[in-house]
Amino acid sequence: MSKPGKITVYTKEQGPALGDLFGIFFEDINHAADGGLYAEMVRNRSFEFDPIDRDDYDSLLSWEPVELGGGKGSIIVEQANPIHPRNPNYVAIEIIAPGEGVGIKNLGFNSGLPYRQGETYRFSMYARRSASFDEAVAVRLEGIDGTLYGEAKVFVTSEWEKYEVELASSATDFSGRLSVVTTGTGTLYLDMISLFPAKTFRGRSNGLREDIAELLAELKPKFMRFPGGCLIHDGSLNADDRNSMYRWKNTIGPVEQRPPRRNNWRYHQTLGLGYLEYFQLCEDISAKPIPILPAGYDPHHQRIVPIDELGPWIDDALDLIEFANGDVSTEWGGVRARLGHPEPFNLEYIGIGNEEVGEPFFERYTYFHQAIKSKYPDIQIINSSGPFAAGGEYERGWRSARENGSDFVDEHYYQSPDWFLAHYRRYASFKADDPKVFLGEYASWGNKYYNALVEAAFMTGLENNAHAVGLACYAPLLCNVDYVNWKPDMIWYNNHQAFGMANYYIQKLFMNHQGDRLLHLATEGFEEPVQPPDNPEIIGGKLLLGANLNEVVYRDVRLVNHETGEEKELADQIELSEKQGDPRKVSDQGPQVEVGKTDWSSYSLRLKAKRTSGTRGFNLYFGHRNEADYLLWDAGSWANQDTMLIAAKDGLRSCLTQSLFTIENGVEYDLELRVEGRTIQAYIDGELINETVHIPTIIESLYCSSSIEEGTGDIIVKAVNVQDVEVEARIQLADMRSERLLFDVYEMAGHALDAMNSFEEPEKIVPKHESMLATGNQVSHVFPKHSVTVFRFRGK
């Protein structure tokens, strides 16, 4: 155990307001909406799945024909007479021989439709038929083998009508099927075949899955950012296109009139979970809504609305504010009222753009900002600073925010645990009179206990710098285990189970015990911060050159010592090649060749580089210890738009800085990678293109923060111990006079660093709670190794 220390909380010395600091971010990724939070159990309910969503999709995906007792039918998808032009597809089932029934069966999401014994389900569909009107259409809850769990019958007419019935299941089966069958003659036409559990979150129709929504509610988030994410700006500029950007007006109104859309994460969106449902969810969990809108610019495909055609896009933003806040006498306030919600949603924030890069976005942002502030001066507007923690586009976003007077700048980064510990004090130097930081997406790479532990340490830094940080939310929020686009994720689920990862319980601790104002806190007597031995002062190691989905030629490769002038010739010429589909040793690494190594503290790697074919650029590895620990200059990364300096630790990458740059085929570039201690510079043709300081990881004895909750007077103290040893400390509440000190302790400890929650052990890692009593104004505590502890000292 390290020597005892002291934590003093000055209960009368209040700092900045914490406001709406900790919230959640919902993006429709990993089937977060359809097949996730949205409680619809039928997959492809309106037969609108299409190859534009995903190459292997078609309009009958997740449907199978039903032919019972000699029945024979023909199933095709038609568009001649739809229930609504925005949903053109419907299925036509021709009864060739009725037998004991002909129809169609849905396979649901994951393993099937999840039925629970005794539970009630609400079925609806649009239907018409050409003949045999006195023959019933049977709706059946079934098992894979056809075992019947519940049945209801309706009689269908010749015109499109909506039919609704409730069915109870006689069994529990998480691999169920839903069948619609009939007998007779002619053709049965069906569309919008839907099944919801009767028990949705807060009992809402077109509602949300109760278990997932309850996990969100239990977080007690201050806000919810939605609906994306890259989801909002990756797509066509035409709102009527099947692959359009996310346009909020497409997502309101009757679900059968909402158009199907491609999700940029390569699946289908029904838009059944739309803007009204998002606002209602925020209301139901007492979270402030933060909608994010596109600005007429798609950075993924360089689709750009001309400046003189921005009017409708800006109107969308103004209309959304009116939809959320307007009186029922206004156009869009009236729309909200007609949808069943006359009360306003009290919108305070709006975001324009998502992790944008490139001047076209920032040119357009100004027009949005000015229009919104002119009409709605109290709305707080969130600007963007790209998907990187530093560099050219990050700085461009901050310049735009300062020039326009943005209320917030949206920062996004996904980094290694080492990076988060090294950057614990990231926001200490930010100015209080600048736009505030909205950390709109962040996570360390992983769902292990250690990831959660490190994120907790970093979050105390967010609290301690509330003068600069106004909003923060982990991402992504949700993941269906059978439809994974991105990891890590806070909440995982299948079709019948949902659980939070260790990261979830850290977020819950910080949201449940945020407090309203920061309190001054001081520590003394602890061991000095420790720099791990694997973080040396110099960046030395092997030097490698690589290819990345291309053919490259490197020549005249030299290493120069700036202190002695010594120069080493490492290679005359090297040719490397990698094609799409070639096997890789490590994710995102193509073929490499070692050209040398160095333990110098001040040096340059100089060379000439040319790409002869391919889609990306040049990879220069330095400080390379092994395949999991290295630094990388990746010039021409991602879609050949970026040049980045990257640090990898334990196989987990962190982008240290980024700038825009595009590599051209057949052009030879002069490259120089310059290292001075831990300062790294990258030059292309003599121009400084990247620069960063690779900050070493320093381990604090404890990561601490404190706040007061104004409504209760409770004093909250958080402490995170990431060390391998216990830490003993005395917590003193200065200026508090009390003979009896009642307090609650919430603690996560005693877990292996690689431990994770799972479907088999969903609560393996959860906080433990204990209520305690002490005398005077101080308590002593031994903080276990690898622990997160929250004290709530009761004020009343």
mmCIF file of N, CA and C in Angstrom, residues 41 113-121 141 149 167-174 197 199 209-211 494-498:
data_model
loop_
_atom_site.group_PDB
_atom_site.id
_atom_site.type_symbol
_atom_site.label_atom_id
_atom_site.label_comp_id
_atom_site.label_asym_id
_atom_site.label_seq_id
_atom_site.Cartn_x
_atom_site.Cartn_y
_atom_site.Cartn_z
ATOM 1 N N MET A 41 -41.130 -5.881 -33.737
ATOM 2 C CA MET A 41 -40.560 -7.229 -33.752
ATOM 3 C C MET A 41 -40.428 -7.800 -35.148
ATOM 4 N N LEU A 113 -38.632 -13.898 -33.544
ATOM 5 C CA LEU A 113 -39.463 -13.013 -32.734
ATOM 6 C C LEU A 113 -39.518 -13.561 -31.314
ATOM 7 N N PRO A 114 -39.232 -12.746 -30.311
ATOM 8 C CA PRO A 114 -39.178 -13.248 -28.934
ATOM 9 C C PRO A 114 -40.560 -13.220 -28.269
ATOM 10 N N TYR A 115 -41.079 -14.386 -27.962
ATOM 11 C CA TYR A 115 -42.372 -14.493 -27.287
ATOM 12 C C TYR A 115 -42.151 -14.941 -25.844
ATOM 13 N N ARG A 116 -42.964 -14.399 -24.959
ATOM 14 C CA ARG A 116 -42.935 -14.810 -23.552
ATOM 15 C C ARG A 116 -44.328 -15.283 -23.142
ATOM 16 N N GLN A 117 -44.352 -16.363 -22.430
ATOM 17 C CA GLN A 117 -45.630 -16.964 -22.028
ATOM 18 C C GLN A 117 -46.470 -15.960 -21.247
ATOM 19 N N GLY A 118 -47.722 -15.831 -21.657
ATOM 20 C CA GLY A 118 -48.652 -14.946 -20.969
ATOM 21 C C GLY A 118 -48.591 -13.498 -21.403
ATOM 22 N N GLU A 119 -47.581 -13.123 -22.175
ATOM 23 C CA GLU A 119 -47.463 -11.736 -22.624
ATOM 24 C C GLU A 119 -48.376 -11.492 -23.826
ATOM 25 N N THR A 120 -48.826 -10.239 -23.955
ATOM 26 C CA THR A 120 -49.728 -9.844 -25.037
ATOM 27 C C THR A 120 -48.958 -9.067 -26.094
ATOM 28 N N TYR A 121 -49.336 -9.274 -27.364
ATOM 29 C CA TYR A 121 -48.668 -8.629 -28.488
ATOM 30 C C TYR A 121 -49.702 -7.965 -29.381
ATOM 31 N N LEU A 141 -48.869 -16.609 -33.968
ATOM 32 C CA LEU A 141 -47.585 -16.635 -33.279
ATOM 33 C C LEU A 141 -47.141 -18.084 -33.240
ATOM 34 N N TYR A 149 -48.614 -20.753 -30.858
ATOM 35 C CA TYR A 149 -48.617 -20.132 -29.524
ATOM 36 C C TYR A 149 -49.778 -19.154 -29.336
ATOM 37 N N LEU A 167 -52.800 -10.525 -29.459
ATOM 38 C CA LEU A 167 -52.624 -11.962 -29.268
ATOM 39 C C LEU A 167 -51.772 -12.191 -28.037
ATOM 40 N N ALA A 168 -52.084 -13.239 -27.298
ATOM 41 C CA ALA A 168 -51.262 -13.659 -26.165
ATOM 42 C C ALA A 168 -50.510 -14.919 -26.547
ATOM 43 N N SER A 169 -49.292 -15.037 -26.039
ATOM 44 C CA SER A 169 -48.485 -16.223 -26.334
ATOM 45 C C SER A 169 -48.657 -17.263 -25.235
ATOM 46 N N SER A 170 -48.797 -18.505 -25.628
ATOM 47 C CA SER A 170 -48.954 -19.594 -24.661
ATOM 48 C C SER A 170 -47.614 -20.189 -24.250
ATOM 49 N N ALA A 171 -46.519 -19.686 -24.815
ATOM 50 C CA ALA A 171 -45.205 -20.259 -24.518
ATOM 51 C C ALA A 171 -44.138 -19.182 -24.609
ATOM 52 N N THR A 172 -43.002 -19.490 -24.019
ATOM 53 C CA THR A 172 -41.821 -18.638 -24.160
ATOM 54 C C THR A 172 -40.920 -19.237 -25.227
ATOM 55 N N ASP A 173 -40.621 -18.441 -26.231
ATOM 56 C CA ASP A 173 -39.785 -18.895 -27.338
ATOM 57 C C ASP A 173 -39.125 -17.663 -27.942
ATOM 58 N N PHE A 174 -37.806 -17.606 -27.880
ATOM 59 C CA PHE A 174 -37.093 -16.433 -28.384
ATOM 60 C C PHE A 174 -36.667 -16.602 -29.846
ATOM 61 N N PRO A 197 -44.720 -5.690 -28.698
ATOM 62 C CA PRO A 197 -45.171 -6.125 -27.369
ATOM 63 C C PRO A 197 -46.141 -5.091 -26.803
ATOM 64 N N LYS A 199 -46.332 -4.381 -23.778
ATOM 65 C CA LYS A 199 -45.535 -3.665 -22.781
ATOM 66 C C LYS A 199 -44.371 -2.961 -23.474
ATOM 67 N N ARG A 209 -38.595 -0.576 -26.823
ATOM 68 C CA ARG A 209 -38.368 -1.820 -26.103
ATOM 69 C C ARG A 209 -38.089 -1.494 -24.636
ATOM 70 N N GLU A 210 -38.844 -2.122 -23.761
ATOM 71 C CA GLU A 210 -38.864 -1.722 -22.366
ATOM 72 C C GLU A 210 -37.526 -1.929 -21.672
ATOM 73 N N ASP A 211 -36.878 -3.067 -21.897
ATOM 74 C CA ASP A 211 -35.647 -3.342 -21.148
ATOM 75 C C ASP A 211 -34.518 -2.392 -21.535
ATOM 76 N N ASN A 494 -29.590 -8.790 -27.441
ATOM 77 C CA ASN A 494 -30.087 -9.611 -28.535
ATOM 78 C C ASN A 494 -31.583 -9.329 -28.635
ATOM 79 N N ASN A 495 -32.382 -10.275 -29.067
ATOM 80 C CA ASN A 495 -33.810 -9.971 -29.207
ATOM 81 C C ASN A 495 -34.598 -10.090 -27.900
ATOM 82 N N HIS A 496 -33.949 -10.552 -26.815
ATOM 83 C CA HIS A 496 -34.715 -10.726 -25.577
ATOM 84 C C HIS A 496 -33.924 -10.393 -24.314
ATOM 85 N N GLN A 497 -32.645 -10.056 -24.460
ATOM 86 C CA GLN A 497 -31.823 -9.688 -23.311
ATOM 87 C C GLN A 497 -31.104 -8.380 -23.612
ATOM 88 N N ALA A 498 -30.839 -7.615 -22.558
ATOM 89 C CA ALA A 498 -30.054 -6.394 -22.689
ATOM 90 C C ALA A 498 -29.261 -6.202 -21.402
#
